[in-house]
Coordinates of C-alpha atoms in Angstrom, one line a residue:
Chain A
M1447 CA -106.9 45.8 -243.4
R1448 CA -107.0 42.1 -243.4
A1449 CA -106.5 41.9 -247.1
V1450 CA -103.5 44.3 -246.9
L1451 CA -101.9 42.2 -244.4
R1452 CA -102.0 38.9 -246.3
A1453 CA -100.8 40.7 -249.1
G1454 CA -97.9 41.9 -247.2
A1455 CA -97.4 38.4 -245.7
L1456 CA -97.5 36.9 -249.3
L1457 CA -95.2 39.4 -250.6
A1458 CA -92.7 38.6 -247.8
A1459 CA -93.0 35.1 -248.3
G1460 CA -92.8 35.4 -252.1
T1461 CA -89.7 37.5 -251.8
L1462 CA -88.1 34.9 -249.4
T1463 CA -88.7 32.0 -251.6
A1464 CA -87.5 33.8 -254.6
A1465 CA -84.3 35.0 -252.8
L1466 CA -83.8 31.4 -251.7
A1467 CA -84.5 29.8 -255.1
A1468 CA -82.0 32.2 -256.7
C1469 CA -79.0 31.2 -254.5
G1470 CA -79.2 27.6 -254.2
P1471 CA -77.1 25.5 -256.4
V1472 CA -78.0 22.3 -254.3
S1473 CA -81.8 23.0 -255.0
G1474 CA -81.2 23.8 -258.5
G1475 CA -79.5 20.6 -259.2
G1476 CA -82.3 18.8 -257.6
A1477 CA -84.8 20.3 -259.7
A1478 CA -82.7 19.5 -262.8
S1479 CA -82.4 15.9 -261.8
G1480 CA -86.2 15.6 -261.4
D1481 CA -86.5 17.0 -264.9
S1482 CA -87.7 14.3 -267.4
G1483 CA -86.2 16.1 -270.4
A1484 CA -82.5 17.0 -269.8
K1485 CA -80.8 14.3 -268.1
S1486 CA -78.4 15.4 -265.4
V1487 CA -76.3 13.9 -262.6
T1488 CA -75.0 15.5 -259.6
V1489 CA -71.5 14.4 -258.2
F1490 CA -70.4 15.5 -254.8
A1491 CA -66.8 15.1 -254.9
A1492 CA -63.8 15.7 -252.6
A1493 CA -61.8 18.9 -253.1
S1494 CA -58.6 17.2 -254.2
L1495 CA -60.7 15.7 -257.2
K1496 CA -61.4 18.9 -258.7
A1497 CA -59.0 18.9 -261.6
P1498 CA -59.6 15.2 -263.0
F1499 CA -63.4 15.3 -262.1
T1500 CA -63.7 18.5 -263.9
A1501 CA -62.0 17.0 -267.1
L1502 CA -63.8 13.8 -266.8
A1503 CA -67.2 15.3 -266.7
E1504 CA -66.5 17.5 -269.9
Q1505 CA -65.7 14.1 -271.5
F1506 CA -68.7 12.3 -270.0
E1507 CA -71.1 15.1 -271.4
A1508 CA -69.4 14.7 -274.7
T1509 CA -69.8 11.0 -274.9
H1510 CA -73.3 11.1 -273.4
P1511 CA -75.0 14.0 -275.7
G1512 CA -77.8 15.8 -273.7
T1513 CA -76.4 15.1 -270.4
T1514 CA -75.3 17.6 -267.8
V1515 CA -72.9 16.8 -264.8
T1516 CA -73.2 19.2 -262.0
L1517 CA -70.0 18.9 -259.7
S1518 CA -69.9 20.1 -256.3
F1519 CA -66.3 20.2 -254.5
A1520 CA -65.9 20.5 -250.9
G1521 CA -64.2 18.7 -248.1
S1522 CA -65.4 15.0 -247.6
S1523 CA -66.8 15.8 -244.4
D1524 CA -68.9 18.6 -245.4
L1525 CA -70.0 16.6 -248.3
A1526 CA -71.0 13.6 -246.2
T1527 CA -72.9 15.9 -243.9
Q1528 CA -74.8 17.7 -246.7
I1529 CA -75.7 14.1 -248.1
T1530 CA -77.0 12.7 -244.7
Q1531 CA -79.0 16.1 -244.5
G1532 CA -80.8 15.4 -247.7
A1533 CA -78.6 17.1 -250.4
P1534 CA -79.8 15.8 -253.8
A1535 CA -76.7 14.1 -255.0
D1536 CA -76.5 11.2 -257.3
V1537 CA -72.8 10.2 -256.8
F1538 CA -70.6 10.8 -253.9
A1539 CA -66.6 10.6 -254.1
S1540 CA -65.0 10.6 -250.7
A1541 CA -61.5 11.3 -249.9
D1542 CA -61.2 8.8 -247.3
I1543 CA -63.2 5.6 -246.3
K1544 CA -64.2 7.3 -242.8
N1545 CA -66.6 9.8 -244.5
M1546 CA -68.0 7.4 -247.0
A1547 CA -68.8 5.2 -244.1
K1548 CA -70.9 8.1 -242.4
V1549 CA -73.0 8.1 -245.7
S1550 CA -73.2 4.3 -246.0
G1551 CA -73.9 4.0 -242.4
A1552 CA -76.9 6.1 -243.0
A1553 CA -78.2 3.6 -245.6
L1554 CA -77.9 6.0 -248.3
V1555 CA -75.5 4.2 -250.6
E1556 CA -76.8 2.1 -253.5
G1557 CA -74.9 -1.2 -253.4
S1558 CA -71.2 -1.0 -251.8
P1559 CA -68.7 2.0 -252.5
R1560 CA -65.8 1.2 -254.7
D1561 CA -62.3 2.3 -254.2
F1562 CA -60.9 4.1 -257.2
A1563 CA -57.9 6.0 -256.3
S1564 CA -55.4 6.4 -253.6
N1565 CA -53.2 9.6 -252.3
V1566 CA -50.2 9.7 -250.1
L1567 CA -48.5 12.6 -248.2
T1568 CA -45.5 14.7 -249.2
I1569 CA -43.6 17.7 -248.1
A1570 CA -44.2 20.9 -249.6
V1571 CA -41.7 23.6 -249.2
P1572 CA -41.3 27.1 -250.6
P1573 CA -39.5 27.3 -254.0
G1574 CA -36.1 28.2 -252.2
N1575 CA -36.6 25.5 -249.6
P1576 CA -35.4 28.1 -246.9
A1577 CA -35.1 25.6 -244.2
A1578 CA -33.2 22.9 -246.2
I1579 CA -35.5 20.2 -245.8
A1580 CA -34.5 16.9 -247.1
S1581 CA -36.4 14.3 -245.1
F1582 CA -39.5 13.7 -242.8
A1583 CA -37.1 13.9 -239.7
D1584 CA -36.0 17.5 -240.7
L1585 CA -39.4 18.5 -240.0
A1586 CA -39.1 18.1 -236.4
R1587 CA -36.0 20.1 -236.3
P1588 CA -36.0 23.0 -234.1
G1589 CA -36.8 26.3 -235.7
V1590 CA -38.6 25.0 -238.6
K1591 CA -41.7 26.1 -239.1
T1592 CA -43.9 23.1 -240.1
V1593 CA -47.7 23.3 -240.9
V1594 CA -49.9 20.1 -240.8
C1595 CA -53.4 19.4 -240.8
A1596 CA -55.2 19.0 -237.7
A1597 CA -55.8 15.2 -236.5
Q1598 CA -59.6 15.6 -237.2
V1599 CA -59.4 16.0 -240.8
P1600 CA -58.2 12.9 -243.1
C1601 CA -54.6 14.7 -243.9
G1602 CA -54.0 15.2 -240.2
A1603 CA -54.9 11.9 -239.5
A1604 CA -52.5 10.6 -242.2
A1605 CA -49.7 12.8 -240.8
K1606 CA -50.3 11.3 -237.3
T1607 CA -50.0 7.9 -238.6
V1608 CA -46.7 8.7 -240.4
E1609 CA -45.5 10.3 -237.1
T1610 CA -46.2 7.1 -235.1
E1611 CA -44.7 4.9 -237.6
T1612 CA -41.4 6.8 -237.8
G1613 CA -41.4 7.9 -234.0
T1614 CA -41.0 11.5 -235.0
T1615 CA -42.8 14.0 -232.9
L1616 CA -43.6 17.4 -234.9
T1617 CA -44.2 20.5 -233.4
P1618 CA -46.1 22.3 -236.0
V1619 CA -46.7 26.0 -235.7
S1620 CA -50.4 25.5 -237.0
E1621 CA -52.7 22.8 -237.4
E1622 CA -55.1 23.7 -240.2
S1623 CA -58.5 22.5 -240.7
S1624 CA -57.9 21.7 -244.5
V1625 CA -54.9 20.7 -246.5
T1626 CA -55.5 23.7 -248.9
D1627 CA -55.0 25.9 -245.9
V1628 CA -51.7 24.1 -245.3
L1629 CA -50.7 24.7 -249.0
G1630 CA -51.6 28.1 -248.6
K1631 CA -49.3 28.8 -245.9
V1632 CA -46.4 27.3 -247.8
I1633 CA -47.1 29.0 -251.0
S1634 CA -47.2 32.5 -249.2
G1635 CA -43.8 31.6 -247.6
E1636 CA -45.2 31.8 -243.9
A1637 CA -44.2 28.1 -243.2
D1638 CA -41.0 26.5 -244.2
A1639 CA -42.7 23.2 -244.8
G1640 CA -46.1 21.6 -244.8
L1641 CA -47.5 18.2 -245.0
V1642 CA -49.9 17.8 -248.0
Y1643 CA -51.0 15.3 -250.6
V1644 CA -49.0 14.6 -253.7
T1645 CA -51.8 15.6 -255.8
D1646 CA -51.9 19.2 -254.0
V1647 CA -48.2 19.7 -254.9
K1648 CA -49.0 18.8 -258.6
T1649 CA -51.7 21.4 -258.6
A1650 CA -49.7 24.2 -256.9
G1651 CA -47.0 23.7 -259.9
A1652 CA -44.1 25.9 -259.6
K1653 CA -45.2 27.7 -256.5
V1654 CA -43.9 25.0 -254.3
R1655 CA -41.3 22.3 -254.4
E1656 CA -41.7 18.8 -253.3
V1657 CA -39.6 16.7 -250.9
P1658 CA -40.8 13.0 -251.2
F1659 CA -40.2 10.9 -248.2
A1660 CA -40.3 7.1 -248.2
E1661 CA -42.3 7.0 -245.2
S1662 CA -45.4 8.4 -246.8
A1663 CA -46.1 4.9 -247.7
K1664 CA -47.3 4.1 -244.3
A1665 CA -50.5 6.2 -244.6
V1666 CA -52.3 5.7 -247.9
N1667 CA -55.6 7.4 -248.2
T1668 CA -58.3 5.5 -250.2
Y1669 CA -60.8 7.2 -252.2
P1670 CA -63.9 5.4 -252.3
I1671 CA -67.0 6.3 -254.8
A1672 CA -70.6 5.3 -254.6
A1673 CA -73.8 5.9 -256.2
L1674 CA -76.7 7.2 -253.7
R1675 CA -79.9 5.3 -252.8
R1676 CA -81.9 8.6 -253.2
S1677 CA -80.8 9.2 -256.8
R1678 CA -83.2 9.6 -259.4
N1679 CA -80.8 9.1 -262.2
K1680 CA -79.3 5.7 -261.1
D1681 CA -78.3 4.6 -264.7
L1682 CA -76.3 7.9 -265.2
A1683 CA -75.0 7.7 -261.6
A1684 CA -73.6 4.1 -262.5
A1685 CA -72.5 5.2 -266.0
F1686 CA -70.3 8.2 -264.3
I1687 CA -68.9 5.7 -261.7
A1688 CA -67.8 3.3 -264.7
A1689 CA -66.2 6.3 -266.4
V1690 CA -64.3 7.3 -263.1
T1691 CA -63.1 3.7 -262.6
G1692 CA -62.6 2.9 -266.2
P1693 CA -59.3 3.6 -268.1
E1694 CA -60.2 7.4 -269.2
G1695 CA -60.8 8.2 -265.5
R1696 CA -57.8 6.3 -264.2
Q1697 CA -55.7 8.2 -266.8
L1698 CA -57.0 11.4 -265.6
L1699 CA -56.4 10.5 -262.0
R1700 CA -52.9 9.3 -262.8
G1701 CA -52.2 12.7 -264.4
A1702 CA -53.3 14.6 -261.5
G1703 CA -50.9 12.4 -259.1
F1704 CA -53.3 10.0 -257.9
G1705 CA -52.2 6.3 -257.4
A1706 CA -53.9 3.1 -258.1
P1707 CA -56.7 2.3 -255.4
Chain B
M736 CA -88.6 67.2 -227.2
N737 CA -88.4 65.3 -230.4
R738 CA -88.1 61.9 -228.8
R739 CA -91.4 62.4 -226.7
R740 CA -93.2 63.0 -230.0
D741 CA -91.8 59.9 -231.4
S742 CA -92.8 57.6 -228.4
A743 CA -96.5 59.1 -228.5
Y744 CA -97.0 58.2 -232.1
S745 CA -97.2 54.3 -232.5
G746 CA -99.0 54.0 -235.8
I747 CA -97.0 51.2 -237.4
P748 CA -99.1 49.6 -240.2
R749 CA -100.1 46.2 -239.3
W750 CA -98.6 44.7 -242.6
V751 CA -95.2 46.3 -241.6
L752 CA -95.4 44.3 -238.5
A753 CA -96.3 41.0 -240.5
I754 CA -93.0 41.6 -242.3
A755 CA -91.0 42.4 -239.5
A756 CA -92.3 39.3 -237.7
V757 CA -91.2 37.1 -240.7
G758 CA -87.7 39.1 -240.5
A759 CA -87.3 38.5 -236.8
L760 CA -88.1 34.8 -237.4
F761 CA -85.5 34.6 -240.2
V762 CA -83.0 35.4 -237.5
L763 CA -84.4 33.6 -234.4
L764 CA -85.5 30.1 -236.1
P765 CA -81.9 28.8 -236.9
L766 CA -80.8 30.0 -233.5
A767 CA -83.8 28.0 -232.1
A768 CA -83.0 25.1 -234.4
M769 CA -79.6 24.9 -233.1
V770 CA -80.6 25.2 -229.3
V771 CA -83.2 22.1 -230.2
R772 CA -80.0 20.4 -231.7
V773 CA -77.9 20.5 -228.6
N774 CA -77.0 17.2 -226.8
W775 CA -78.2 18.8 -223.4
P776 CA -76.9 15.6 -221.4
Q777 CA -73.5 16.1 -222.7
F778 CA -73.6 19.7 -223.0
I779 CA -71.3 20.8 -219.8
P780 CA -68.8 18.0 -220.6
L781 CA -68.4 19.2 -224.2
V782 CA -68.2 22.9 -223.3
T783 CA -65.8 22.2 -220.6
S784 CA -63.4 20.1 -222.3
E785 CA -59.8 21.2 -222.4
A786 CA -59.8 22.0 -225.9
S787 CA -62.8 24.1 -225.7
L788 CA -61.7 25.9 -222.5
T789 CA -58.4 26.7 -224.0
A790 CA -60.2 28.2 -227.2
L791 CA -62.7 30.0 -225.1
S792 CA -59.9 31.6 -223.1
L793 CA -57.7 32.5 -226.0
S794 CA -60.9 34.2 -227.6
L795 CA -61.5 36.4 -224.6
R796 CA -58.0 37.3 -224.1
T797 CA -57.5 38.2 -227.8
A798 CA -60.7 40.0 -228.1
A799 CA -59.8 42.1 -225.0
A800 CA -56.5 42.9 -226.5
S801 CA -58.2 43.9 -229.7
T802 CA -60.7 45.9 -228.2
V803 CA -58.0 48.0 -226.4
L804 CA -56.2 48.4 -229.7
C805 CA -59.3 49.4 -231.4
V806 CA -60.0 52.2 -228.7
L807 CA -56.4 53.3 -228.8
F808 CA -56.4 53.9 -232.5
G809 CA -60.2 54.1 -233.2
V810 CA -60.8 57.1 -231.0
P811 CA -58.2 59.4 -232.8
L812 CA -59.5 58.2 -236.0
A813 CA -63.1 59.1 -235.0
L814 CA -62.0 62.5 -233.7
V815 CA -60.0 63.2 -237.0
L816 CA -63.0 62.0 -239.1
A817 CA -65.8 63.7 -237.2
R818 CA -64.0 67.1 -236.1
G819 CA -61.3 67.4 -238.7
D820 CA -61.5 69.2 -241.8
F821 CA -58.9 68.2 -244.8
P822 CA -58.8 67.1 -248.2
G823 CA -59.0 63.2 -248.5
Q824 CA -61.1 63.0 -245.5
R825 CA -64.2 61.0 -247.2
L826 CA -61.4 58.9 -248.7
L827 CA -60.0 58.3 -245.6
R828 CA -63.4 57.4 -244.0
S829 CA -64.1 54.9 -247.0
F830 CA -60.8 53.1 -246.4
V831 CA -61.3 52.8 -242.4
L832 CA -64.7 51.3 -242.9
L833 CA -63.6 49.0 -245.6
P834 CA -63.0 46.0 -243.3
L835 CA -66.9 46.1 -242.6
V836 CA -67.8 45.3 -246.1
L837 CA -64.7 43.1 -247.0
P838 CA -65.0 39.4 -246.8
P839 CA -62.6 38.5 -243.8
V840 CA -60.5 36.3 -245.8
V841 CA -59.6 39.0 -248.1
G842 CA -58.6 41.0 -244.9
G843 CA -56.5 38.0 -243.9
I844 CA -54.6 37.9 -247.5
A845 CA -53.9 41.5 -246.9
L846 CA -52.8 41.2 -243.6
L847 CA -50.5 38.4 -244.7
Y848 CA -48.8 40.6 -247.4
A849 CA -48.2 43.3 -244.7
F850 CA -47.2 41.4 -241.7
G851 CA -46.3 38.0 -243.1
R852 CA -42.7 36.8 -243.1
Q853 CA -42.6 37.8 -246.8
G854 CA -44.7 40.8 -246.3
L855 CA -44.2 44.6 -246.6
L856 CA -43.4 45.1 -243.0
G857 CA -43.0 41.6 -242.1
R858 CA -39.4 41.2 -243.6
G859 CA -38.2 44.3 -241.6
L860 CA -39.8 42.7 -238.6
E861 CA -38.4 39.5 -239.1
V862 CA -34.9 41.0 -239.3
A863 CA -35.7 42.9 -236.1
G864 CA -36.3 39.3 -234.5
I865 CA -40.1 39.8 -234.3
Q866 CA -42.3 37.2 -235.9
I867 CA -45.9 37.7 -236.2
A868 CA -47.0 34.8 -238.2
F869 CA -48.6 32.1 -236.4
S870 CA -48.5 33.8 -233.3
T871 CA -51.3 35.1 -231.0
T872 CA -50.1 38.7 -231.9
A873 CA -51.3 37.6 -235.5
V874 CA -54.8 36.8 -234.1
V875 CA -54.9 40.2 -232.4
L876 CA -53.9 41.9 -235.4
A877 CA -56.6 40.4 -237.6
Q878 CA -59.3 40.8 -234.9
T879 CA -58.4 44.4 -234.7
F880 CA -58.4 45.0 -238.5
V881 CA -62.2 43.8 -238.6
A882 CA -63.2 45.3 -235.3
L883 CA -61.8 48.8 -235.8
P884 CA -64.6 50.2 -238.0
F885 CA -67.2 49.3 -235.4
L886 CA -65.7 51.8 -232.9
V887 CA -65.1 54.2 -235.5
V888 CA -68.5 54.4 -236.8
S889 CA -70.0 54.2 -233.2
L890 CA -67.8 57.0 -232.0
E891 CA -68.0 59.3 -235.0
G892 CA -71.8 59.3 -235.0
A893 CA -71.7 60.0 -231.2
L894 CA -69.2 62.9 -232.1
R895 CA -71.4 64.3 -234.9
S896 CA -74.5 64.2 -232.9
A897 CA -73.0 65.8 -229.8
G898 CA -71.9 68.8 -231.8
G899 CA -69.0 71.1 -231.1
R900 CA -70.7 73.8 -229.0
Y901 CA -69.4 72.7 -225.7
E902 CA -65.9 72.4 -227.0
A903 CA -66.2 75.8 -228.5
V904 CA -67.3 77.3 -225.1
A905 CA -64.4 75.5 -223.1
A906 CA -62.0 76.7 -225.8
T907 CA -63.1 80.2 -225.4
L908 CA -62.6 79.9 -221.8
G909 CA -58.9 79.2 -222.4
A910 CA -58.8 75.4 -222.4
R911 CA -56.0 73.8 -224.7
P912 CA -57.3 71.1 -227.2
T913 CA -56.0 68.4 -225.0
T914 CA -57.9 69.7 -221.9
V915 CA -61.0 70.4 -224.1
L916 CA -60.8 66.6 -225.1
R917 CA -60.2 65.2 -221.8
R918 CA -62.7 67.2 -220.0
V919 CA -65.3 68.1 -222.4
T920 CA -65.5 65.8 -225.8
L921 CA -64.7 62.3 -224.2
P922 CA -67.2 62.6 -221.2
L923 CA -69.8 63.7 -223.8
V924 CA -69.5 60.9 -226.0
L925 CA -68.5 58.2 -223.5
P926 CA -71.8 56.1 -224.0
G927 CA -70.9 56.0 -227.8
L928 CA -67.4 55.1 -227.1
A929 CA -68.6 52.2 -224.6
S930 CA -71.0 50.7 -227.3
G931 CA -68.5 51.0 -229.8
A932 CA -65.9 49.1 -227.7
V933 CA -68.5 46.5 -226.9
L934 CA -69.4 45.9 -230.5
S935 CA -65.7 45.7 -231.5
F936 CA -65.2 43.1 -228.6
A937 CA -68.1 41.2 -230.0
R938 CA -66.8 41.3 -233.6
S939 CA -63.3 40.2 -232.5
L940 CA -64.9 37.4 -230.6
G941 CA -66.6 35.9 -233.9
E942 CA -63.5 36.6 -236.1
F943 CA -62.8 33.6 -238.2
G944 CA -61.8 34.2 -241.8
A945 CA -58.8 36.6 -241.4
T946 CA -57.7 34.6 -238.5
L947 CA -57.7 31.3 -240.5
T948 CA -56.0 33.1 -243.2
F949 CA -53.5 34.9 -241.5
A950 CA -52.7 33.3 -238.1
G951 CA -53.1 29.7 -238.4
S952 CA -54.8 27.5 -236.1
L953 CA -52.8 26.0 -233.0
P954 CA -54.5 25.2 -229.6
G955 CA -53.9 27.8 -227.1
V956 CA -51.8 30.0 -229.5
T957 CA -54.1 30.9 -232.4
R958 CA -57.0 28.5 -232.2
T959 CA -60.0 30.8 -231.2
L960 CA -63.5 29.6 -230.4
P961 CA -64.6 30.1 -233.9
L962 CA -61.8 28.0 -235.6
E963 CA -62.2 25.4 -232.7
I964 CA -65.9 25.2 -233.9
Y965 CA -65.0 24.9 -237.5
L966 CA -62.5 22.0 -236.6
Q967 CA -64.9 20.1 -234.1
R968 CA -67.5 20.2 -236.9
E969 CA -65.4 17.9 -238.9
T970 CA -65.7 14.9 -236.4
D971 CA -67.8 16.0 -233.5
A972 CA -71.2 17.7 -234.7
D973 CA -72.5 17.7 -230.9
A974 CA -69.2 19.5 -229.7
A975 CA -69.5 22.0 -232.6
V976 CA -73.2 22.7 -231.6
A977 CA -72.4 23.1 -228.1
L978 CA -69.6 25.5 -228.6
S979 CA -71.9 27.4 -231.1
L980 CA -74.4 28.0 -228.7
L981 CA -71.7 29.1 -226.1
L982 CA -70.6 31.6 -228.6
V983 CA -74.3 32.9 -229.1
V984 CA -74.8 33.2 -225.4
V985 CA -71.5 35.3 -225.1
A986 CA -72.5 37.4 -228.1
V987 CA -75.9 37.9 -226.8
I988 CA -74.6 39.2 -223.4
V989 CA -71.9 41.4 -225.3
V990 CA -74.8 42.9 -227.5
G991 CA -77.2 43.1 -224.7
L992 CA -74.6 45.2 -222.9
S993 CA -74.0 47.4 -225.7
Y994 CA -77.5 48.6 -226.1
R995 CA -78.2 48.9 -222.4
G996 CA -75.0 50.7 -222.1
P997 CA -75.8 54.3 -223.6
A998 CA -79.1 54.2 -221.8
P999 CA -78.3 55.6 -218.3
A1000 CA -76.5 58.6 -219.9
G1001 CA -79.4 59.5 -222.2
S1002 CA -82.7 60.0 -221.0
G1003 CA -84.3 56.4 -221.1
S1004 CA -83.9 55.2 -224.8
G1005 CA -80.8 54.3 -226.7
S1006 CA -80.5 57.9 -228.3
A1007 CA -77.7 58.9 -225.7
R1008 CA -75.9 60.2 -228.5
S1009 CA -78.6 63.0 -228.9
P1010 CA -77.3 66.5 -227.6
G1011 CA -79.9 65.9 -225.0
S1012 CA -77.4 63.7 -223.2
S1013 CA -75.3 66.7 -222.6
G1014 CA -77.1 67.0 -219.3
R1015 CA -74.6 64.8 -217.5
L1016 CA -72.1 67.5 -218.3
S1017 CA -73.1 69.9 -215.9
P1018 CA -71.1 69.1 -212.6

């Protein structure tokens, strides 16, 4: 009976471990980075960096044979939380200073973060521009369905800054928790206009139209990047950061709509 | 009879108990970890902040409205599925149950294309001056969409196990279908209906994905408690944990109610849906 019991418990524990191992990209990346044979670098990057960083990772793998770049894209605050909770990342690229400060505040950053790109807000409207939006002030017009980010997330904080600077008060129909959700509402035509980043409009292509506004310069988001102290591949992490801040990285970032830091 | 024999035999192999314990721990451990993580000195201020109370009140109101809609549409659906006999019945059941297995975000996208401004029905509604997008109505629709199967499943199960004998007797005594439904069928399956309604309420309360996709997020209008938690997590982990615990407590109360609900009608256990519960029918 006792033996059976133990076998059962073992079986259960084994199944659980196997199940967990099967579905953990994070732990998988950790195992790979500990491997002495194949070299790999795990990069946690803000969701807005998806296109340029994916292209850059391919270039990096080509110029560094035998290297694997594992990319994990999510909201900067999610990534910062994951890193402070011990996620095995080698490099962190944040979409704002605040979330990088969370990580460096926990003494997890190697050296000091470097700013590598900037991003500004712009107005995205559905292709036909049904509400005839031409300026930032138009967003506050009664009857216009404007969607913005909530003040708790970086794009919402930037929107608040522009509002304060221009003395315009928006009455949005929704305050989304991510810029992707704002863009989604514009693409689906639910919203007449949304405040998103220049790079989001670039990614969306013909599905939205951009209405640039000069006041966007009042709120520039700076993107910092840093190697992480717990990294086991510090050389590779440094090399990847050099690629991001170097000419090839800058070119890809510019192509995606990012500004200079 | 059947039940009594069940309760006499309790020969669960010990290894089953061991695995069951692991399974129970798997659910309880994360909840316990969350309770440990709560910033207790700040708990009351965090939970009673204006944003929290606005979100909680919106959640309770929308979940109640969704439950009413679920009962309104779910009872006829369950009746048709349990008692009807028509081609395509199995197909209908599969479609009604679909939201159970769909990722809520898919539900949200589907709702968007039905009731959104550019949607199938939304365009007509817009012309009629009714706007659903970004309104509390959108939240209720999203919640009803995901919660309806819970009511249908509970009630259909209750209807099937209750059988149709009493209805048949009532009909032979000259009762019209509506009278049979009102006087015989519904009282018979009331416990199943109640637990289905409570489950729908609980599911509505927890709805997140479809609401986020379809309704948006504005305090007091569309930002329900799960959306508020998701947002608070960005800046204030303590607030997110405190609100999560609040939602867990509400959910535990609701689920507790739904499992106790059927008991008084049946003969003790949760098997109120067995024909044995028909004892309450005799006046």
